[in-house]
XYZ file of C-alpha atoms in Angstrom:
635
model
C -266.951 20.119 60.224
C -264.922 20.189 56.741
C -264.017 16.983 55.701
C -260.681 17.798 53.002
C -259.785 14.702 50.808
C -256.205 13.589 50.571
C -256.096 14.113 47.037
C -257.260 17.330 47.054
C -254.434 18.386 49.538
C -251.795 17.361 47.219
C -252.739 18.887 44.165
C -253.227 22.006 46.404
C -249.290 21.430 47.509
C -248.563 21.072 43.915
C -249.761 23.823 42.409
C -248.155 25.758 45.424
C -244.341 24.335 43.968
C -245.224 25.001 40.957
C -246.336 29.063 41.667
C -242.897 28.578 43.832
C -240.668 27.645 40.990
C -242.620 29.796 38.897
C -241.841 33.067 41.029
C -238.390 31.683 41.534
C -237.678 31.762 37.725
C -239.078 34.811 37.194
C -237.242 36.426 39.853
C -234.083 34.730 38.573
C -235.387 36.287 35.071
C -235.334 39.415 36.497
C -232.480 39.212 37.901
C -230.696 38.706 34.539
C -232.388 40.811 32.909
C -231.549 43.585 35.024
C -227.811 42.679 35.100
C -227.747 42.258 31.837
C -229.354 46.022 31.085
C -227.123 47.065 33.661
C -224.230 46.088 31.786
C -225.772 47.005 28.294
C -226.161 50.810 30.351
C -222.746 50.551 31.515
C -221.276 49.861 27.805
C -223.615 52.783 26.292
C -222.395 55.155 28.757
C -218.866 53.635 28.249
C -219.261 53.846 24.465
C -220.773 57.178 24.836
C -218.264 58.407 27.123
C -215.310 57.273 24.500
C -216.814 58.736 21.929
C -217.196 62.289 23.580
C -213.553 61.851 24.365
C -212.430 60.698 21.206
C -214.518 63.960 19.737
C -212.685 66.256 22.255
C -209.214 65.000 21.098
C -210.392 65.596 17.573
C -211.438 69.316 18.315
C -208.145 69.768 19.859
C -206.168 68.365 17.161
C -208.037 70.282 14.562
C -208.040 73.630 16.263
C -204.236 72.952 16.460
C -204.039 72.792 12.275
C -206.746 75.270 11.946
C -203.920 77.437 14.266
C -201.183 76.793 11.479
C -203.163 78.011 8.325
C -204.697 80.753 10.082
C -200.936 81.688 10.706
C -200.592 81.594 6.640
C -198.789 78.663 6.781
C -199.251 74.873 6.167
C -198.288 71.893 8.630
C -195.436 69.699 7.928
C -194.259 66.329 9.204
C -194.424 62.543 8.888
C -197.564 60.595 10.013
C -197.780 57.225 11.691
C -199.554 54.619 10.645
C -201.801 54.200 12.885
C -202.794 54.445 16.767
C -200.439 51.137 17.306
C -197.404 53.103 16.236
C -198.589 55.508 18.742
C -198.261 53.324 21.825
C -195.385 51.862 19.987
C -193.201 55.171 20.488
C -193.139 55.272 16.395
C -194.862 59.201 16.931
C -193.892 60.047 13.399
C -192.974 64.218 13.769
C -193.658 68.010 12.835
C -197.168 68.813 13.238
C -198.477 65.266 12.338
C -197.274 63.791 14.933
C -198.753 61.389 18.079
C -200.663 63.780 20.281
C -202.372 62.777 23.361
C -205.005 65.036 25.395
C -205.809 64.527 29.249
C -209.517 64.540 29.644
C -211.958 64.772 32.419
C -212.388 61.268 34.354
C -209.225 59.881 33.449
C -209.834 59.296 30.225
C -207.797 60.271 27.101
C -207.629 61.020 23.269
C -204.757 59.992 21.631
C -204.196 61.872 17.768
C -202.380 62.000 15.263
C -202.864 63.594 11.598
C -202.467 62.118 7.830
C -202.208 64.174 4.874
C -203.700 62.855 1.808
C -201.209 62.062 -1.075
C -201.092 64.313 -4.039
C -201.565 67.813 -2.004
C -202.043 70.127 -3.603
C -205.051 69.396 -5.977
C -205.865 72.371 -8.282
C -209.435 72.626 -8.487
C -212.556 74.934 -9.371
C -214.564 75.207 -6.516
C -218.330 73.458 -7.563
C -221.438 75.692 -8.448
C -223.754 76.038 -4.564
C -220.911 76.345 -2.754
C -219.411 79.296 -1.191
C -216.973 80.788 -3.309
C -217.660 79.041 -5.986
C -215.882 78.785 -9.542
C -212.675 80.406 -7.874
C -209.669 78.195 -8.866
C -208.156 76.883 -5.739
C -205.025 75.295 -3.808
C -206.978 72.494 -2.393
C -205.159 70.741 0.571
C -206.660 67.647 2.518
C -205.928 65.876 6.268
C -207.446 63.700 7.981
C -206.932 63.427 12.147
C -207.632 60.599 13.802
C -208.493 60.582 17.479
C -208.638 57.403 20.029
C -210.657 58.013 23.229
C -209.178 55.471 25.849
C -210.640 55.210 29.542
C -208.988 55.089 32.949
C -207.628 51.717 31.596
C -206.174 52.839 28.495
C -208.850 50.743 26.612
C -209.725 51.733 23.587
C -213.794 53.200 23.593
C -213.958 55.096 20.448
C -212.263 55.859 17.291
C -213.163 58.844 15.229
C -211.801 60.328 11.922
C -212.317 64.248 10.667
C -210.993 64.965 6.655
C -211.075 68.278 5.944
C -209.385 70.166 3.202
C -207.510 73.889 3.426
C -208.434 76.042 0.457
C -205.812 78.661 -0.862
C -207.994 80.857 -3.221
C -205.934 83.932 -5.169
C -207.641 87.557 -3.740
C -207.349 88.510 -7.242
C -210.040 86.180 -8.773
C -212.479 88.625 -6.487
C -214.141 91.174 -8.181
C -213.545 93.337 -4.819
C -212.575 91.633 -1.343
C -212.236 93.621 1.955
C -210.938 92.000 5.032
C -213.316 94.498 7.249
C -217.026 96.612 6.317
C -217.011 96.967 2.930
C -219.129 99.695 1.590
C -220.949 100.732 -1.623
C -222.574 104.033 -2.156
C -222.080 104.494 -5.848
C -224.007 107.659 -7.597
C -224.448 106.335 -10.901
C -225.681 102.684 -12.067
C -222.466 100.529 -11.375
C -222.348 97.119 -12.257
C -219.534 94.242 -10.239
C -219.244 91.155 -12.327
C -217.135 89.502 -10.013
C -217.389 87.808 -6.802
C -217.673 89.928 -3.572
C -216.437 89.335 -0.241
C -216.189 91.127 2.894
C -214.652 89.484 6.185
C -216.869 92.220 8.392
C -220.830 93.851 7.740
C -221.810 94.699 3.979
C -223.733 98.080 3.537
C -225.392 98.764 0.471
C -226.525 102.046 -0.769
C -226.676 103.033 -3.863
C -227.532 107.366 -4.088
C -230.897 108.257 -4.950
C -231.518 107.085 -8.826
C -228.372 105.079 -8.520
C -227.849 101.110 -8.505
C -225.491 98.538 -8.366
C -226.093 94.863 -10.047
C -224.149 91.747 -8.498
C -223.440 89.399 -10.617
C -221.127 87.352 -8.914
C -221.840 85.650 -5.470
C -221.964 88.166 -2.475
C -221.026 86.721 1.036
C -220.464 88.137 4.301
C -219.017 87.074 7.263
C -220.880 89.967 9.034
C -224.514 91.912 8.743
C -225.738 92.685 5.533
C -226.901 96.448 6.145
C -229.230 98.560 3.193
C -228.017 102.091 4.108
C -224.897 104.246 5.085
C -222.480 103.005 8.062
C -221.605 106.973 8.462
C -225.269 107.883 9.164
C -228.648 105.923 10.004
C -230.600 108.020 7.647
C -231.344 107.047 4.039
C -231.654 110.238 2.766
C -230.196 110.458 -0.726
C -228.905 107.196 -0.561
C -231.983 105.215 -1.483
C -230.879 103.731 -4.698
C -231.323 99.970 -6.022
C -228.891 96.618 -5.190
C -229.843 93.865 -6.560
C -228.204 90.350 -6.903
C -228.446 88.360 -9.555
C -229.917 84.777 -8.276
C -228.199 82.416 -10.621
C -224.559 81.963 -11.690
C -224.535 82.830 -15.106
C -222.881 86.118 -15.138
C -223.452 86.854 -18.729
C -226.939 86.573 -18.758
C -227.969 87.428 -14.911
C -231.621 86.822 -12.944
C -231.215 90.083 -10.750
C -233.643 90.243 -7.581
C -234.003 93.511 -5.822
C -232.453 93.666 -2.288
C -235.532 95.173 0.177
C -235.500 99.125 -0.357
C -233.903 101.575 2.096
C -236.486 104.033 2.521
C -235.996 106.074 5.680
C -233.476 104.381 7.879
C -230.351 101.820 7.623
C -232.156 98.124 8.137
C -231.197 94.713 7.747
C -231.254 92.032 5.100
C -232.092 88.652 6.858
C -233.890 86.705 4.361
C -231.499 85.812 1.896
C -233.950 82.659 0.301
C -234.522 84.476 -2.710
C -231.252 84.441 -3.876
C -230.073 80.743 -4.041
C -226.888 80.926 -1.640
C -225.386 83.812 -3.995
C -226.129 85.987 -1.311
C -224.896 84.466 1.790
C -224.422 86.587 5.406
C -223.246 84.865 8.829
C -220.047 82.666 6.674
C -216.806 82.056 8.651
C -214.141 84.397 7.696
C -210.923 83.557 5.648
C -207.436 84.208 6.716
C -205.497 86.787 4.545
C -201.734 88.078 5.193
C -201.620 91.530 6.784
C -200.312 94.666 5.288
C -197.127 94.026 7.456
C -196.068 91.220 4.256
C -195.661 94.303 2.536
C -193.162 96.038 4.674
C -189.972 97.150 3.451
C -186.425 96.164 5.271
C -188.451 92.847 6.800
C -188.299 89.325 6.357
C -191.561 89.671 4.144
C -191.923 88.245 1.285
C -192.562 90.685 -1.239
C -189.344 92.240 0.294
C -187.217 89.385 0.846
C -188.030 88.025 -3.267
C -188.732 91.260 -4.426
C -186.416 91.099 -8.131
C -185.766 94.944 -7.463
C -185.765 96.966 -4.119
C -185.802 100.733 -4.385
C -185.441 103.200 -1.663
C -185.046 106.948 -1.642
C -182.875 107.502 1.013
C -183.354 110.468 3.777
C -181.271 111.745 6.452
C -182.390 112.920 9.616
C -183.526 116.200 8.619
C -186.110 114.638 5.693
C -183.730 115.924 2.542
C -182.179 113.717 0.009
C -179.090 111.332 1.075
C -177.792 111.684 -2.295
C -173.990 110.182 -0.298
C -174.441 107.052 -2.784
C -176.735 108.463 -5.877
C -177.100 112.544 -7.040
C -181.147 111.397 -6.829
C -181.058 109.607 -3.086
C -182.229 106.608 -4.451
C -180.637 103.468 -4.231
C -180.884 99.711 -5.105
C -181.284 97.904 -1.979
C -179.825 94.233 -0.084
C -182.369 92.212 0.852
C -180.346 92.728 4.251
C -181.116 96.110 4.147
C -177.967 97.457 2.660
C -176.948 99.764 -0.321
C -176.298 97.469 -3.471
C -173.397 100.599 -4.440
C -172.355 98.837 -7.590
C -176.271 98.494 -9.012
C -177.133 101.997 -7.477
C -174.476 103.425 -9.776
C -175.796 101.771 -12.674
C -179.213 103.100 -12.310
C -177.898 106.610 -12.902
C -175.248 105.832 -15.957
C -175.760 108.061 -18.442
C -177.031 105.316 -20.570
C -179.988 105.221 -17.855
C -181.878 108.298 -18.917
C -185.515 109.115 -18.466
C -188.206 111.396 -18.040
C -187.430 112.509 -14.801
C -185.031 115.918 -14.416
C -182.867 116.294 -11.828
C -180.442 119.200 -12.096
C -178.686 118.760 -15.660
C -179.517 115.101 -15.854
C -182.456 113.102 -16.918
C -183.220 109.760 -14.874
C -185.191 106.962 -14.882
C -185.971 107.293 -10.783
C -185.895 110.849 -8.729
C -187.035 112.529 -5.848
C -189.953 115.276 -5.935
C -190.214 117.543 -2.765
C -191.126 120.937 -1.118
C -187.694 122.435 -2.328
C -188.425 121.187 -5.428
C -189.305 123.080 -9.000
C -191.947 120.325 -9.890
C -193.622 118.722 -6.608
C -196.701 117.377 -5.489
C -199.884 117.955 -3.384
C -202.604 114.955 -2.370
C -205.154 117.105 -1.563
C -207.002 114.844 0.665
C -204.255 114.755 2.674
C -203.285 118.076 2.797
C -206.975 119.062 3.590
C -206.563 116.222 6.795
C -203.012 117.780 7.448
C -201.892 120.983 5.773
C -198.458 121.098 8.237
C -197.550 117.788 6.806
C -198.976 117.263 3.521
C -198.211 120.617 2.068
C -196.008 118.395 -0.450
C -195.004 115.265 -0.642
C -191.378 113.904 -0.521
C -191.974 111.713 -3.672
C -190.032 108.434 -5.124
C -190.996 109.298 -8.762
C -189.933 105.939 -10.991
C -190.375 106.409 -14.808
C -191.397 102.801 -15.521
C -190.322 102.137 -19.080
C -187.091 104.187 -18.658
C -186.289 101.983 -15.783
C -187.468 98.988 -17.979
C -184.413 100.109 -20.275
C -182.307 100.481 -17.694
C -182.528 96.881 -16.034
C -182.367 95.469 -19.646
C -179.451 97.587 -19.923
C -177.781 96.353 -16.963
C -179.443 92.989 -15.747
C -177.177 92.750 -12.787
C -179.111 95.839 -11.309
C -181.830 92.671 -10.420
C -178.979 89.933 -9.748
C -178.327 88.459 -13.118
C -182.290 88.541 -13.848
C -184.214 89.349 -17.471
C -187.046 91.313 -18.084
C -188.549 87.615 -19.137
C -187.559 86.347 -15.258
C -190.158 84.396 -14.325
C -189.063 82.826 -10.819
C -191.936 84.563 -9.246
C -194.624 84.197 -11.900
C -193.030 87.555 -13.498
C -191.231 90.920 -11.923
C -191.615 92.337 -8.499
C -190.786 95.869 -7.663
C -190.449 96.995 -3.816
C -190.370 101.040 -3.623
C -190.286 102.538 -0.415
C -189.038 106.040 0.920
C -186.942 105.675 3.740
C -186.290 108.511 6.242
C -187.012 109.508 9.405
C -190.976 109.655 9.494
C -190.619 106.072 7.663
C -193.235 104.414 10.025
C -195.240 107.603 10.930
C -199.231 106.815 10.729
C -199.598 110.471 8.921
C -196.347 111.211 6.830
C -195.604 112.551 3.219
C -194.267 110.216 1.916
C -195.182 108.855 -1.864
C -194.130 106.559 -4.828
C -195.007 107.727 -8.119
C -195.108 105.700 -11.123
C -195.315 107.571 -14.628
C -194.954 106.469 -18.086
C -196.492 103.493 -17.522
C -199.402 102.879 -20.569
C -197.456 99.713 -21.722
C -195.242 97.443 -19.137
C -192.748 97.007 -21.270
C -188.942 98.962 -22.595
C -188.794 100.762 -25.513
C -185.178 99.164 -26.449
C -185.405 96.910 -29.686
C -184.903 93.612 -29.291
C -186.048 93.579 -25.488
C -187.736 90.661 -23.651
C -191.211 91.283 -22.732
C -192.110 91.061 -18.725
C -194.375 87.981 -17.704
C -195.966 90.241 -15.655
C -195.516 92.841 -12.924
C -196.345 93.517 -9.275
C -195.305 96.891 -7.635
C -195.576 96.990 -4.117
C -194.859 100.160 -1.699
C -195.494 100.122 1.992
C -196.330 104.448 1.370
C -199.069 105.845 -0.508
C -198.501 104.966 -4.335
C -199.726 107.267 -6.722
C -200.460 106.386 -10.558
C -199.795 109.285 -13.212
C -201.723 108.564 -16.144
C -202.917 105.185 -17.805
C -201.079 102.196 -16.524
C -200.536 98.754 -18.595
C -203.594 100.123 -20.818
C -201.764 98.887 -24.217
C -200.566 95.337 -24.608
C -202.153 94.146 -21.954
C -199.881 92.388 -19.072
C -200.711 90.511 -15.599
C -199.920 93.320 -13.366
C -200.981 94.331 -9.426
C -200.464 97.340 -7.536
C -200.090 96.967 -3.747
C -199.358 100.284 -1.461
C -200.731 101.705 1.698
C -203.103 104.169 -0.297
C -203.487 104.248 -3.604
C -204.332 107.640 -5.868
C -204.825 108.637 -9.216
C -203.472 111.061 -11.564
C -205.402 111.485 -14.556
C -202.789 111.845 -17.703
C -203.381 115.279 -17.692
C -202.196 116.463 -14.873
C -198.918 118.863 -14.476
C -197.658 119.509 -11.204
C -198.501 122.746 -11.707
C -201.736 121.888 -10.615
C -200.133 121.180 -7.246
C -200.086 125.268 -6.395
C -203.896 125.085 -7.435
C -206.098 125.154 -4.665
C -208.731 126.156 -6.877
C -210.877 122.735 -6.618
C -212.403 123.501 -9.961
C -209.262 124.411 -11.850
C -207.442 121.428 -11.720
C -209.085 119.392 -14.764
C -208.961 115.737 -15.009
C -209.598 113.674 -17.973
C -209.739 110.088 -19.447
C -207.640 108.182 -17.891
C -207.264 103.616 -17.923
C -205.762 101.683 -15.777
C -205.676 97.895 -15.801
C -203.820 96.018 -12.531
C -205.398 94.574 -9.554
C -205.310 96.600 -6.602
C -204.349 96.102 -2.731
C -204.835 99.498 -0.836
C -205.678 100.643 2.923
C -209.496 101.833 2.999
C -210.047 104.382 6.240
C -212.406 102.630 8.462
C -215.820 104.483 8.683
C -216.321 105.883 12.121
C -212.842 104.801 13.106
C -213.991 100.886 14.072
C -215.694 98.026 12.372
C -218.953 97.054 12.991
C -221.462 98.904 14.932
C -219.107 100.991 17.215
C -218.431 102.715 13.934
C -222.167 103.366 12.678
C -223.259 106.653 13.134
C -220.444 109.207 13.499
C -221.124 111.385 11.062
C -221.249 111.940 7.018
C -217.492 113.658 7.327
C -216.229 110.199 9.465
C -216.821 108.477 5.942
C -214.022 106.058 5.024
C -214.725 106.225 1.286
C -215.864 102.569 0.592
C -214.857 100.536 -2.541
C -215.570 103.188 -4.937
C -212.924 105.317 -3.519
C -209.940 102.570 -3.588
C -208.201 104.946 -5.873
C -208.322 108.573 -4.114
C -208.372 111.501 -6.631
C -207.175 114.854 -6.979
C -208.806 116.531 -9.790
C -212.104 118.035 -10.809
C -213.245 115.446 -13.471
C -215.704 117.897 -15.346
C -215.453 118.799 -19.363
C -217.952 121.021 -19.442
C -221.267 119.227 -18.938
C -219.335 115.987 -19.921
C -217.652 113.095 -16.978
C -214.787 112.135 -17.989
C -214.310 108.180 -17.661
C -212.009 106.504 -15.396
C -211.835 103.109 -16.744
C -210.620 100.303 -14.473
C -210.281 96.716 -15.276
C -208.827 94.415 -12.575
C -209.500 93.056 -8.863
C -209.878 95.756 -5.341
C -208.512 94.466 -2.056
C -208.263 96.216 1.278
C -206.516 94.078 4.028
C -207.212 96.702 6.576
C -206.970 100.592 7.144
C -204.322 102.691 6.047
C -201.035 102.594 8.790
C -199.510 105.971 6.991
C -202.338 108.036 6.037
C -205.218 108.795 8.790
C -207.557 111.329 6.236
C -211.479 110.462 5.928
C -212.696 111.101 2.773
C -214.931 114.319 3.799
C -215.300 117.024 3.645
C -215.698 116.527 -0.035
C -214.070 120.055 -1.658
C -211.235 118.631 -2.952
C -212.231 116.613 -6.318
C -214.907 115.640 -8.168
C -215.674 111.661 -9.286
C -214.683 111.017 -12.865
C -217.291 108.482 -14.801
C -215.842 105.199 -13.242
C -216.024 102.488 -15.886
C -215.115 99.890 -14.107
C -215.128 96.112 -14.662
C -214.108 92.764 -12.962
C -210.966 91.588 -14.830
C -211.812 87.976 -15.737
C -208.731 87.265 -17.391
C -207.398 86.444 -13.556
C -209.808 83.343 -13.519
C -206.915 81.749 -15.673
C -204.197 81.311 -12.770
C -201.336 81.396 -15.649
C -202.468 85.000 -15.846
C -202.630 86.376 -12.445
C -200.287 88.936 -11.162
C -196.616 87.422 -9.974
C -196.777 86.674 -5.932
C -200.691 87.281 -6.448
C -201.913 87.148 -2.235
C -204.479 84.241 -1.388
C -207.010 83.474 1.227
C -207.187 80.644 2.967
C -210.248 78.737 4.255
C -211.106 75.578 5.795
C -214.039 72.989 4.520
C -215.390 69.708 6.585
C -215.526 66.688 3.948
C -216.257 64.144 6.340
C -217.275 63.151 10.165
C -216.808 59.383 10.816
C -216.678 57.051 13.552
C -214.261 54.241 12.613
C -215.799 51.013 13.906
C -213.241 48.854 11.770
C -210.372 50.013 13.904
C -211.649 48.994 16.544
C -211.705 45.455 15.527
């Protein structure tokens, strides 16, 4: 029998308590512990939950302004203060407004945007980043979004600045809104930036290259070979980039070779981001700003509107002026008093028209003197036999607006309300907005921008812009240098010795061109290869050939002097904002010409804003500064 002492049994009962209590507390530990990570769980997922709200109401807001300058625009308004003014009814207005989004969950994101003070900042943009040393329009903003729960508390507060870049096109060396090809035959050397809003395809011909000294980006595929064909056969030349950004002395490194077929350049790490692929693409206005009786700009503040008038059957209206042309309302009416003036006897020129000589005329089938594109005729012979030319003798009608200044409303040659003259020429008749017609602008006479009339003011500078085909006789603003541009459906060049004789010439090898200069930055329609960007237009074909950058100025002559090339020099800026909407001719079958020398350089003179061409077009692009959650707000 066990005999337990009484002592014994209450420290046994003790210790029991104590394990009791012990358990107890720990339980009651527990307990708090898990209510407390409960809660802790609860506030993460809360937090988290704001903040993915708050970050949805940002995108939302941002896509909004990112809506506004993609529509070439910029937003307006006044900004609250802050979120209280927002639940105060104080909303401020226009596009910076108090926004709020309905989100999953019942939650919500309340915005609103602030626009930085000082807008616009003038600015060069830094060396390593895209585009850089372009002068730019930089804007800023800064939205602010509020994510709120069922209860309309507030969970998270988050803040995006970002700035809008406007960047002149004409500080590229050559910029295409879609593929942008180069097949040069000789060495060819772009001192500029390049930039191409589609796929790049390099291919120099066989013992041919082209050096980059400027940046290179892409939004696209950078391709070594043809678009038109897969095969590199005679197009096997070198492209190289130079991989630092001092243009006068480059570091060129050879793109990879294109030995059989077209391939891809992926690794871009030898080039220190002046080769860049895969970048978001910028908004540019559409050939439709250059339209003629719109509410486009270069129509609408054009200083002088031009039109050679047609009636139904395609002939001459010649009702208000013995040439059809008249001086146009920005309404779209004839200005009769300023049309008159332009054919006073005290407007004379180089163009003949019956026993008169004017400063403007028309050129046409019925015509003693008239004109033949071959390419187009080739594409077309029924309706580019001859053109129905707008022929504008530049300095005579630089006399003639000195002359009489009320021909451009009261305005000098010196009028600098645009940053210098603007010319609109158009044809208007019946086949107007016809995607193959024959109708042209022709400029001659135009070496030096400037009248020949003692005593007259020199121009600022000068844009011409033509929703036709424009065609350039001869050099253009190659002595005394002015900012000038050229902006036209097509674009084609005459070299200052041709005669229209040479229009009756279908003998390819007959029609001689020669040295010719021309100095103006360029907008012109480029025929897509294969019809299509990208790869739906690889591979139809060496006739389904667009013509590239080095075709931006279509020619009509055989530029041969015996054994000799006669040079083509160019000095300013190439655009294309798209294909051609009046011309539909590829650039093959090839019998039609043959390639001067092109000389041509990057005109750096543009870098200098004060210098570019009057209602120069920009780009637009938007940059993320800065991503932060704003705890202080909170508060």
């Amino acid at each position: 029998m066990q005999v337990i002492n009484r002592d014994q049994r209450g420290l046994a009962l003790i210790s029991v308590l104590f394990l009791l209590t012990l358990v107890g507390a720990l339980l009651g530990a527990y307990t708090i512990i898990t209510h407390t990570e409960l809660a802790l769980v609860r506030s993460s997922k809360n937090s988290q939950s704001g903040f993915n709200a708050a970050e949805a109401g940002l995108n939302l807001r941002a896509e909004n302004i990112r809506e506004i300058f993609d529509g070439y625009d910029l937003p307006e308004g006044n900004s609250p203060e802050s979120v209280a003014d927002c639940d105060a009814g104080d909303n401020g207005s226009g596009d910076f407004r108090c926004r709020s989004y309905s989100l999953a969950d019942g939650q919500t994101a309340v915005t609103f945007v602030k626009e930085e003070p000082g807008n616009p900042i003038a600015r060069v943009i830094p060396p390593g980043e895209l585009y850089e040393g372009l002068a730019a329009q930089e804007y800023r903003y800064t939205v602010t979004s509020v994510g709120r729960n069922r209860s309309a508390n507030n969970e998270a507060i988050l803040d995006l600045t970002f700035m809008s870049r406007k960047i002149p096109l004409f500080q590229f060396a050559i910029f295409f809104h879609e593929d942008l090809e180069f097949f040069n035959g000789a060495i060819m050397a772009v001192s500029g930036p390049v930039h191409t809003n589609g796929d790049l395809y390099l291919s120099p011909q066989s013992g041919g290259r082209t050096d980059y000294s400027g940046q290179v980006s892409t939004a696209g595929t950078i391709y070594r070979g043809l678009k038109s064909t897969s095969s590199c056969s005679g197009y096997s030349g070198t492209a190289r980039v130079s991989s630092t950004a001092n243009t006068s002395s480059p570091t060129y490194v050879d793109l990879p070779g294109c030995t059989s077929n077209r391939t891809t350049v992926t690794n871009l790490s030898a080039w220190n981001n002046r080769l860049q692929k895969g970048v978001r693409a910028i908004t540019v206005p559409t050939p439709d700003d250059m339209n003629s009786f719109s509410d486009g700009e270069y129509w609408t503040l054009a200083d002088l509107r031009l039109a050679l008038r047609l009636n139904g059957a395609g002939l001459p209206n010649t009702a208000n002026a013995p040439t059809g042309v008249e001086v146009i309302n920005v309404d779209g009416s004839t200005d009769l008093n300023s049309t008159t003036k332009l054919h006073d006897s005290l407007c004379t020129g180089l163009i003949s028209q019956g026993a008169a000589n004017y400063s403007v005329g028309v050129r046409g089938p019925e015509t003693s003197e008239k004109l033949r594109l071959y390419r187009e005729y080739q594409h077309s012979p029924s309706t580019n036999d001859f053109q129905r030319t707008l022929e504008v003798d530049m300095r005579g009608l630089m006399n003639c607006l000195h002359r009489f200044p009320e021909i451009m409303g009261g305005r000098a040659l010196s009028d600098e309300t645009e940053g210098g003259l603007v010319f609109h020429l158009t044809v208007d008749g019946p086949n107007h907005d016809a995607s193959q017609n024959n109708y042209s602008v022709r400029i001659r006479n135009a070496a030096q921008l400037s009248a020949t009339i003692s005593g007259a003011p020199a121009i600022k500078g000068l844009t011409v812009v033509s929703d036709q085909g424009l065609v350039v006789w001869g050099d253009y603003n190659s002595s005394n240098w002015k900012p000038a541009a050229l902006l036209a459906d097509t674009l084609w060049l005459l070299s200052n010795s041709w005669t229209d004789a040479d229009s009756l010439v279908t003998d390819t090898y007959s029609r001689d061109g020669t040295a010719t200069t021309v100095q103006a930055a360029v907008v012109s329609g480029i025929r897509r290869t294969g019809d299509a960007n990208g790869a739906a237009g690889q591979d139809h074909g060496t006739d389904s050939n667009g013509g590239g950058a080095i075709n931006v100025f279509r020619f009509n002559e055989w530029f041969r002097t015996g054994s000799g090339i006669p040079d083509f020099t160019y000095v300013g800026s190439i655009v294309s904002l798209g294909p051609p909407r009046r011309s539909q001719s590829t650039w093959g079958p090839f019998t039609y010409y043959s390639a001067p020398n092109r000389v041509w350089s990057f005109e750096t003179q543009f870098n200098d804003a004060s210098k570019l061409p009057p209602m120069t077009p920009v780009a637009v692009y938007l940059k993320q500064e800065l991503f932060v959650r704003n705890y202080t707000a909170m508060e």
